[in-house]
CSV table of C-alpha atoms in Angstrom, one decimal:
chain,number,residue,atom,x,y,z
A,1,MET,CA,55.8,-15.8,-58.1
A,2,LYS,CA,58.7,-14.1,-60.3
A,3,GLN,CA,58.8,-15.3,-64.0
A,4,TYR,CA,62.2,-16.1,-65.6
A,5,LEU,CA,63.0,-16.6,-69.0
A,6,PHE,CA,65.1,-19.5,-70.1
A,7,SER,CA,67.4,-18.9,-73.4
A,8,ILE,CA,68.1,-22.4,-74.6
A,9,TYR,CA,71.6,-22.3,-76.7
A,10,GLN,CA,72.2,-24.7,-79.7
A,11,PRO,CA,75.0,-25.4,-81.6
A,12,GLU,CA,75.0,-25.0,-85.4
A,13,GLY,CA,74.7,-28.1,-87.5
A,14,GLU,CA,73.1,-31.4,-87.1
A,15,PRO,CA,71.1,-32.4,-84.2
A,16,PRO,CA,72.2,-35.2,-81.9
A,17,ALA,CA,71.3,-38.7,-83.1
A,18,ASP,CA,69.3,-39.4,-79.9
A,19,LEU,CA,67.1,-36.3,-80.4
A,20,ASP,CA,63.9,-38.5,-79.9
A,21,ARG,CA,65.0,-39.8,-76.5
A,22,ILE,CA,65.8,-35.9,-75.6
A,23,MET,CA,62.7,-34.7,-76.8
A,24,ARG,CA,60.8,-37.1,-75.0
A,25,GLU,CA,62.7,-36.2,-71.6
A,26,VAL,CA,62.0,-32.4,-72.6
A,27,GLU,CA,58.3,-33.3,-72.7
A,28,ALA,CA,58.5,-35.1,-69.4
A,29,TRP,CA,60.3,-32.3,-67.9
A,30,GLN,CA,57.8,-29.7,-69.2
A,31,GLN,CA,54.9,-31.9,-67.8
A,32,GLU,CA,56.5,-31.9,-64.4
A,33,MET,CA,56.8,-28.1,-64.5
A,34,GLN,CA,53.1,-27.7,-65.5
A,35,ALA,CA,52.0,-30.1,-62.6
A,36,ALA,CA,54.0,-28.0,-60.2
A,37,GLY,CA,52.5,-24.6,-61.7
A,38,ALA,CA,56.0,-23.4,-62.9
A,39,TRP,CA,55.6,-23.7,-66.7
A,40,VAL,CA,54.3,-20.5,-68.5
A,41,PHE,CA,55.2,-21.1,-72.1
A,42,THR,CA,57.4,-22.6,-74.4
A,43,GLY,CA,58.6,-21.8,-77.8
A,44,ARG,CA,61.0,-23.4,-80.5
A,45,LEU,CA,62.9,-21.1,-83.1
A,46,HIS,CA,63.7,-21.9,-86.9
A,47,ALA,CA,67.2,-21.9,-87.6
A,48,PRO,CA,69.0,-18.4,-87.6
A,49,SER,CA,69.4,-18.2,-91.3
A,50,THR,CA,65.4,-17.4,-91.5
A,51,ALA,CA,66.0,-14.4,-89.2
A,52,THR,CA,65.3,-10.9,-90.3
A,53,VAL,CA,66.7,-7.7,-88.5
A,54,VAL,CA,65.0,-4.7,-88.1
A,55,ARG,CA,67.1,-1.4,-87.2
A,56,LEU,CA,67.1,2.3,-87.3
A,57,ARG,CA,69.9,4.1,-89.2
A,58,ASP,CA,69.8,7.7,-90.0
A,59,ASP,CA,66.0,7.7,-89.2
A,60,GLU,CA,65.5,5.1,-91.8
A,61,VAL,CA,64.1,1.6,-90.9
A,62,LEU,CA,66.6,-0.9,-92.5
A,63,THR,CA,65.9,-4.7,-92.9
A,64,THR,CA,68.6,-7.5,-93.2
A,65,ASP,CA,68.5,-11.0,-93.6
A,66,GLY,CA,70.3,-13.3,-91.1
A,67,PRO,CA,70.9,-13.4,-87.5
A,68,PHE,CA,72.1,-10.1,-85.8
A,69,ALA,CA,75.2,-11.5,-84.6
A,70,GLU,CA,77.1,-14.4,-86.3
A,71,GLY,CA,78.2,-17.1,-83.7
A,72,LYS,CA,78.8,-21.0,-83.5
A,73,GLU,CA,75.6,-21.0,-81.0
A,74,TYR,CA,72.4,-19.1,-81.2
A,75,ILE,CA,69.2,-19.4,-79.3
A,76,GLY,CA,67.0,-22.4,-80.7
A,77,GLY,CA,64.0,-21.8,-78.2
A,78,PHE,CA,62.8,-20.4,-74.9
A,79,THR,CA,60.8,-21.6,-72.0
A,80,VAL,CA,58.9,-18.8,-69.5
A,81,VAL,CA,58.5,-20.4,-66.0
A,82,ARG,CA,57.3,-19.0,-62.7
A,83,ALA,CA,59.5,-19.5,-59.6
A,84,ALA,CA,59.8,-18.5,-56.1
A,85,ASP,CA,63.2,-17.3,-56.4
A,86,LEU,CA,66.4,-17.4,-58.9
A,87,ASP,CA,67.4,-20.6,-57.0
A,88,ALA,CA,64.2,-22.5,-57.9
A,89,ALA,CA,64.5,-21.3,-61.7
A,90,LEU,CA,68.0,-22.6,-61.6
A,91,GLU,CA,66.7,-26.1,-60.2
A,92,TRP,CA,64.6,-26.0,-63.4
A,93,ALA,CA,67.1,-24.9,-65.8
A,94,GLY,CA,69.5,-27.5,-64.5
A,95,ALA,CA,67.3,-30.3,-65.3
A,96,PHE,CA,66.9,-29.2,-68.6
A,97,THR,CA,70.6,-28.8,-69.2
A,98,ARG,CA,71.1,-32.2,-67.9
A,99,ILE,CA,68.7,-33.9,-70.2
A,100,THR,CA,69.9,-31.9,-73.5
A,101,SER,CA,73.6,-30.9,-72.3
A,102,LEU,CA,72.6,-27.3,-74.0
A,103,PRO,CA,73.7,-24.1,-72.1
A,104,VAL,CA,70.7,-22.2,-70.6
A,105,GLU,CA,71.0,-18.7,-69.8
A,106,VAL,CA,68.4,-17.7,-67.0
A,107,ARG,CA,66.9,-14.1,-66.3
A,108,PRO,CA,64.7,-12.6,-64.5
A,109,MET,CA,61.6,-10.8,-66.1
A,110,LEU,CA,61.2,-7.1,-65.3
A,111,GLY,CA,57.9,-6.1,-63.5
A,112,GLU,CA,57.5,-9.6,-61.7
A,113,ASP,CA,59.0,-7.9,-58.2
């Protein structure tokens, strides 16, 4: 089974009014994945304003506050799943998108072939 990373994109601003309902449905989705043996782990992230970027410039390591790139959407969390193939991973991601209406980027992880 391959592993896939789901990057969950969130818009900046206030959370939706029905966040409690959405989170209950996301929890049920995660439990369904766990029962199917597909769930590996999930992580939620703080707002982009809490980010620190570390980069190398002229042989010096520099740090700057804030996200690497500014945008209207940011990665708010991620999930790693096991799936037989991309189509199976896309089914799980599609279920999440139906619950939250958030876009999900699905990418296979290296070394899982």
